XYZ file of C-alpha atoms in Angstrom:
439
model
C 142.242 33.895 51.693
C 141.846 37.730 53.034
C 139.928 39.356 54.937
C 137.410 40.010 52.122
C 137.664 36.925 51.042
C 136.588 35.275 54.670
C 133.848 37.724 54.842
C 132.350 36.733 52.168
C 133.092 32.958 53.248
C 130.568 33.974 56.249
C 128.152 35.570 53.962
C 127.365 32.787 52.760
C 127.621 30.312 55.434
C 125.058 32.581 57.229
C 122.146 31.683 53.640
C 123.260 28.501 52.905
C 122.680 27.775 57.340
C 119.320 29.269 56.725
C 118.202 27.364 53.877
C 119.662 24.615 55.292
C 117.381 25.590 58.941
C 114.592 26.587 57.361
C 113.552 25.104 53.341
C 111.477 25.536 51.996
C 110.086 28.519 53.694
C 108.271 29.000 56.673
C 104.691 30.642 55.681
C 101.513 31.443 58.301
C 98.390 31.845 56.733
C 98.981 35.262 54.764
C 101.692 33.768 52.271
C 99.627 31.258 51.183
C 97.025 33.472 50.540
C 99.466 35.244 48.491
C 101.474 31.853 46.854
C 97.387 30.973 45.607
C 97.327 33.630 44.165
C 99.810 34.418 42.618
C 99.555 30.666 40.705
C 95.964 32.780 39.696
C 94.334 36.465 38.821
C 96.553 38.950 40.586
C 94.271 40.380 43.154
C 95.106 43.719 45.658
C 94.981 42.480 48.340
C 98.277 41.121 48.245
C 102.439 43.264 47.338
C 102.222 42.675 42.766
C 105.384 42.981 42.954
C 105.164 40.108 45.019
C 103.351 38.611 43.325
C 104.683 38.502 40.063
C 108.138 37.308 41.872
C 107.084 34.711 43.481
C 105.185 33.581 39.681
C 108.507 33.506 38.159
C 110.167 31.136 41.022
C 107.328 29.110 41.357
C 107.172 28.131 37.635
C 111.351 27.087 38.167
C 110.751 24.987 41.907
C 107.143 25.212 42.661
C 106.375 26.674 46.930
C 108.163 29.174 48.682
C 111.633 28.386 48.453
C 112.302 30.558 45.345
C 111.104 33.796 47.541
C 113.371 32.088 50.315
C 115.817 32.438 48.709
C 115.247 35.378 47.150
C 114.893 37.843 50.209
C 118.055 35.698 51.233
C 119.989 37.033 48.383
C 118.637 40.648 49.125
C 119.903 40.324 53.225
C 123.452 38.195 52.522
C 124.735 40.350 49.482
C 123.482 43.806 51.494
C 125.722 43.200 54.385
C 128.582 41.748 52.176
C 128.588 44.657 50.695
C 128.511 46.894 53.119
C 131.286 45.432 54.956
C 133.595 46.373 52.031
C 132.679 50.183 52.389
C 134.031 49.388 55.913
C 137.727 51.207 57.591
C 138.267 48.983 60.057
C 138.250 44.754 59.917
C 136.305 45.102 63.460
C 133.397 47.512 61.400
C 132.920 44.775 58.983
C 132.741 41.893 60.626
C 130.155 43.589 63.296
C 127.846 44.496 59.397
C 128.732 40.778 59.110
C 127.052 39.463 62.919
C 123.931 41.389 62.160
C 122.815 38.901 59.978
C 122.665 36.102 62.853
C 121.964 38.535 65.410
C 118.393 35.787 67.082
C 116.312 38.881 66.002
C 117.204 39.156 62.800
C 118.511 35.448 61.677
C 114.907 33.706 62.642
C 113.007 36.023 60.294
C 114.535 35.065 57.963
C 112.967 31.675 57.512
C 109.414 33.705 57.074
C 108.247 34.194 53.988
C 106.730 38.110 54.903
C 106.958 41.022 53.917
C 107.876 42.221 56.662
C 111.029 40.327 55.997
C 110.869 40.758 51.877
C 110.937 45.269 52.452
C 114.083 44.905 55.152
C 116.182 42.826 53.429
C 115.406 45.494 50.145
C 115.973 48.533 52.402
C 118.859 46.572 54.085
C 120.916 45.805 50.105
C 119.343 49.711 49.339
C 121.787 51.039 52.459
C 125.189 48.886 50.918
C 124.368 49.889 47.266
C 124.461 54.006 48.979
C 127.166 53.013 51.888
C 129.648 51.320 48.438
C 128.540 54.761 46.415
C 129.161 56.943 48.922
C 132.730 55.038 49.261
C 133.844 54.309 46.037
C 132.047 57.812 43.970
C 129.905 55.641 41.733
C 126.852 57.704 40.167
C 126.177 53.125 39.105
C 125.635 52.501 42.964
C 123.659 54.435 43.823
C 121.273 54.026 40.342
C 120.998 50.217 41.445
C 120.233 51.353 44.266
C 116.577 52.338 43.197
C 115.218 48.975 42.570
C 114.911 47.626 46.078
C 113.629 50.721 47.230
C 111.262 50.508 44.844
C 110.660 46.687 46.410
C 110.607 47.578 49.833
C 107.432 50.070 49.357
C 106.151 48.306 46.378
C 105.593 45.479 49.175
C 105.075 47.444 52.550
C 103.188 50.384 51.930
C 103.658 51.364 55.067
C 107.215 51.291 54.243
C 106.355 55.312 52.862
C 107.689 57.022 56.471
C 110.872 54.849 56.532
C 112.223 55.768 52.914
C 112.099 59.074 53.457
C 115.748 58.832 55.227
C 116.851 56.810 53.099
C 116.148 58.641 50.019
C 117.367 61.916 51.423
C 120.676 60.167 51.810
C 120.346 58.729 48.801
C 119.811 63.165 47.532
C 122.635 64.131 50.291
C 125.319 61.184 48.248
C 123.913 61.799 44.257
C 124.872 65.666 44.590
C 127.897 65.558 46.851
C 129.125 62.908 44.421
C 128.692 65.580 41.747
C 128.759 67.986 43.030
C 131.515 67.553 45.175
C 133.301 71.372 46.728
C 130.080 73.229 45.775
C 127.573 73.884 48.982
C 124.055 72.129 49.627
C 121.053 74.046 50.530
C 119.206 71.016 52.868
C 115.541 72.814 52.546
C 116.595 71.432 48.835
C 117.741 68.404 49.267
C 114.783 67.439 51.487
C 112.626 68.051 49.149
C 114.310 66.476 46.112
C 113.842 63.497 49.063
C 109.610 64.140 48.923
C 109.413 63.924 45.027
C 112.276 60.678 45.217
C 110.005 59.385 47.053
C 106.859 60.049 45.741
C 108.426 58.869 41.881
C 108.636 55.983 43.921
C 105.231 56.084 45.179
C 103.754 56.108 41.713
C 105.641 54.085 40.023
C 104.849 51.786 42.298
C 101.057 52.330 41.575
C 101.323 52.112 38.150
C 103.020 49.097 38.342
C 99.846 47.666 40.337
C 97.075 49.061 38.371
C 98.530 47.063 34.611
C 98.592 43.893 36.871
C 96.654 43.799 38.988
C 92.762 41.165 37.730
C 91.359 41.067 40.704
C 90.413 44.634 42.728
C 89.014 43.594 45.908
C 87.315 46.759 47.942
C 88.581 46.955 51.396
C 87.575 51.075 52.412
C 91.135 52.524 54.935
C 93.174 49.227 53.026
C 92.420 46.710 56.190
C 94.117 47.437 58.256
C 92.989 50.549 59.835
C 89.556 49.271 59.561
C 91.133 46.612 62.057
C 92.234 50.153 63.876
C 89.540 52.020 64.050
C 88.137 48.200 65.368
C 90.358 46.922 67.815
C 90.308 50.813 69.770
C 85.813 51.037 69.454
C 86.684 46.956 71.476
C 89.277 48.597 74.284
C 86.594 51.326 75.077
C 83.494 49.444 74.543
C 84.885 47.634 78.038
C 86.211 50.646 79.652
C 82.878 52.496 79.199
C 80.741 49.263 79.623
C 79.247 49.532 76.619
C 79.584 48.686 73.237
C 79.966 51.460 70.968
C 80.656 49.578 68.012
C 78.557 51.903 64.975
C 74.713 50.680 64.145
C 75.254 48.125 61.221
C 77.577 45.645 63.276
C 75.394 45.697 66.688
C 71.906 45.437 63.859
C 73.560 42.768 62.244
C 74.920 40.816 65.202
C 71.913 41.455 68.325
C 72.662 38.486 70.109
C 76.744 40.627 70.929
C 77.128 41.165 74.108
C 79.785 42.337 75.919
C 80.978 39.856 77.841
C 81.253 37.847 73.955
C 84.458 41.278 73.592
C 84.911 40.317 76.490
C 86.257 36.733 75.114
C 87.497 37.625 72.329
C 89.794 41.050 72.806
C 93.475 40.838 73.423
C 96.067 43.699 73.512
C 98.262 41.948 71.312
C 95.952 40.427 68.200
C 93.261 42.149 66.414
C 92.400 38.793 65.047
C 90.786 36.692 67.966
C 88.643 40.270 67.054
C 87.708 40.253 63.575
C 88.128 37.092 61.961
C 86.713 34.018 62.372
C 83.759 31.304 60.855
C 80.648 32.459 62.751
C 80.111 35.815 61.468
C 77.407 36.408 64.915
C 80.777 36.437 66.656
C 83.289 38.020 64.427
C 83.801 41.209 63.126
C 85.263 41.853 60.175
C 85.685 43.734 57.294
C 83.032 46.264 55.333
C 83.233 46.155 51.692
C 80.891 48.926 51.883
C 81.641 53.049 52.081
C 78.774 53.688 53.807
C 79.063 51.605 56.817
C 83.623 52.911 56.672
C 81.947 55.836 56.947
C 79.717 55.403 59.832
C 83.324 53.357 61.236
C 84.686 56.738 61.134
C 82.120 57.965 62.832
C 82.341 56.421 65.209
C 85.934 55.333 65.707
C 85.901 59.669 65.625
C 82.786 59.861 68.929
C 84.688 57.625 70.525
C 88.293 58.740 71.072
C 86.933 62.416 71.372
C 84.525 61.329 74.876
C 86.717 59.403 76.029
C 90.905 60.675 74.597
C 92.465 59.681 77.755
C 91.550 55.696 77.645
C 92.585 55.561 74.335
C 95.867 56.838 74.939
C 96.086 54.155 77.308
C 94.892 52.266 75.740
C 97.183 53.429 72.528
C 99.842 52.599 74.475
C 99.427 49.482 75.980
C 99.780 48.870 72.932
C 102.699 50.287 72.099
C 104.269 48.387 75.201
C 103.417 44.728 73.798
C 104.833 46.464 70.187
C 108.384 46.651 72.778
C 108.068 43.278 74.147
C 108.596 45.312 77.772
C 106.483 42.757 79.543
C 106.881 39.664 76.973
C 107.026 39.048 73.332
C 104.623 38.077 71.412
C 104.893 36.030 67.916
C 108.520 36.568 67.420
C 108.439 34.255 64.950
C 105.911 31.235 63.041
C 106.720 27.549 63.024
C 105.703 25.542 59.501
C 103.336 25.813 56.884
C 100.057 25.552 58.411
C 97.915 24.052 57.334
C 96.891 24.841 53.215
C 95.332 23.421 49.978
C 98.276 23.901 47.768
C 99.997 20.446 49.005
C 102.629 21.802 50.574
C 104.043 20.490 53.262
C 107.406 21.025 56.273
C 109.803 18.420 57.081
C 110.520 19.499 60.209
C 113.871 17.909 60.397
C 115.865 17.837 64.063
C 117.940 21.314 62.714
C 115.049 22.938 62.371
C 113.965 21.463 66.271
C 117.470 22.382 67.265
C 117.104 26.072 65.987
C 113.613 27.001 66.879
C 113.945 25.160 70.629
C 117.100 27.543 70.831
C 114.647 30.370 70.009
C 113.068 29.880 72.416
C 115.282 29.702 75.559
C 116.322 32.832 74.632
C 113.388 34.690 72.890
C 112.991 36.307 76.474
C 116.579 38.004 75.980
C 117.819 39.303 72.767
C 113.108 40.092 71.063
C 113.339 43.213 73.309
C 112.489 45.437 71.099
C 112.573 48.763 73.234
C 116.505 47.956 73.582
C 116.690 48.012 69.649
C 114.775 51.423 69.787
C 116.751 52.524 72.709
C 119.849 52.190 70.482
C 118.371 53.446 67.039
C 117.729 56.820 69.063
C 121.479 56.849 70.789
C 122.425 56.528 66.580
C 120.732 59.430 65.654
C 121.244 61.715 68.846
C 125.445 60.714 68.126
C 124.904 62.269 64.607
C 122.893 64.977 66.738
C 125.927 65.796 68.522
C 128.180 66.377 65.728
C 125.723 68.894 64.115
C 126.159 66.072 61.119
C 124.508 64.637 58.895
C 125.417 61.044 58.742
C 124.605 58.225 57.489
C 123.994 55.866 60.147
C 121.975 58.029 61.715
C 119.577 58.655 58.433
C 119.690 54.532 58.654
C 118.297 54.248 62.426
C 116.204 57.151 61.921
C 114.241 55.694 59.552
C 113.256 52.632 61.898
C 112.254 55.408 64.043
C 109.931 56.517 61.769
C 108.990 52.918 60.509
C 107.418 52.559 63.339
C 106.083 55.927 64.782
C 102.689 55.395 63.146
C 101.993 52.299 65.582
C 100.819 54.832 67.829
C 97.809 55.764 66.152
C 97.519 53.179 63.654
C 98.382 48.952 64.256
C 95.766 46.284 65.877
C 98.448 43.781 66.866
C 101.918 43.081 68.337
C 103.678 40.493 66.306
C 107.208 41.254 66.645
C 108.234 41.508 62.331
C 106.076 44.992 62.993
C 109.586 45.900 64.476
C 111.963 43.881 62.208
C 113.067 46.814 59.733
C 113.796 48.632 63.526
C 115.948 46.335 65.142
C 117.805 45.365 61.580
C 118.014 49.937 60.952
C 119.478 50.034 64.217
C 122.131 47.659 63.931
C 123.131 49.002 60.366
C 122.601 52.422 62.036
C 124.788 51.813 64.765
C 127.506 49.940 62.413
C 127.639 52.572 60.494
C 128.247 55.418 62.582
C 131.197 53.031 64.233
C 132.954 53.357 60.680
C 133.234 57.166 61.747
C 134.459 57.828 57.695
C 131.019 57.120 56.372
C 129.694 60.206 56.908
C 126.961 61.608 54.070
C 127.823 64.818 55.182
C 130.890 66.122 56.878
C 130.516 70.207 58.117
C 128.548 70.861 60.141
C 125.290 71.482 60.042
């Protein structure tokens, strides 16, 4: 067999290995709730595109296995296609070995939206790279499908999509207008337009498919982030700074109660639980949400430096600088769907190995540094390079966490890690330039 065939075998091996270890798929509360929803009325609490696909897979083989197969098909096909675009054998093999790096491989068995988004965007990168190599628009057309899926399953993927959309536009123009000068600002405008078009298409799909609208102002994540900030500032000021609707509905809530449930790395302990007098939860009232925003703005403006310190503590924990927080999930949570995890010896061995080594490989700051190095390499060469744009995608995906995030789950930085590795391999393969002229 030639090297391409051997790499195909390695991709198949990676795919089968994930299924063998994680069958039928690892599920926390969130995917369990989405699976239950896919079997009933589609609600706005989960991405409709994922629920629709899951409903189809579930009709064929009940449970999470269909989604596990789908996400891993996207992922391993992307690495194999990328390997075919590489000029050197070393970079071709390196592109496939990305899938076996512990922080990448460990999450492939998790039925999480973060993994679906990352796998879809990786396939997009591989398809546009193939279009660049073959100078064929058909690859670019097909690449729009995983780009759409990436945005559809994670609305916060929009910053990550912008540089990828720019890559798509530049390669499209290069194929269609070979030899003609390109206007950089026009290309950026086209990339924004492409991103907006995908967002609108996703909004249309959502409006047509959602059967139950659950009103949570601020999409939940924004509420959680503001409540987390207010909790941290309350502890700093030794005074509860929550909006009036929270204080009035929880007259026995004290600073000690807050201390007992506050964590820099996990907002869930603050928000969710059966005792409504202790846990804050989300509000569905727009008036209460306005009160929350007012309380947050007032607290931040009056305690700006402590707020900045709190946000940097979250960023440090997200980058896993001092420790590793929630790098992966174990098995399937207790549920009413009748799903159980087999917990095979192979799974136990794989997780035991990860537990022994995750403190080395799961340091997000190292991959963030790699992403900046790849981007810097492109800037130094004064070239717009596909590898640089892919690495920039991960950086921009991470950037909003400086303002909006309330937890440090490792999955939040999975795309940054994957994009930094993809960008590094693509940059190593120096022929993969989006624009060859100096900028």
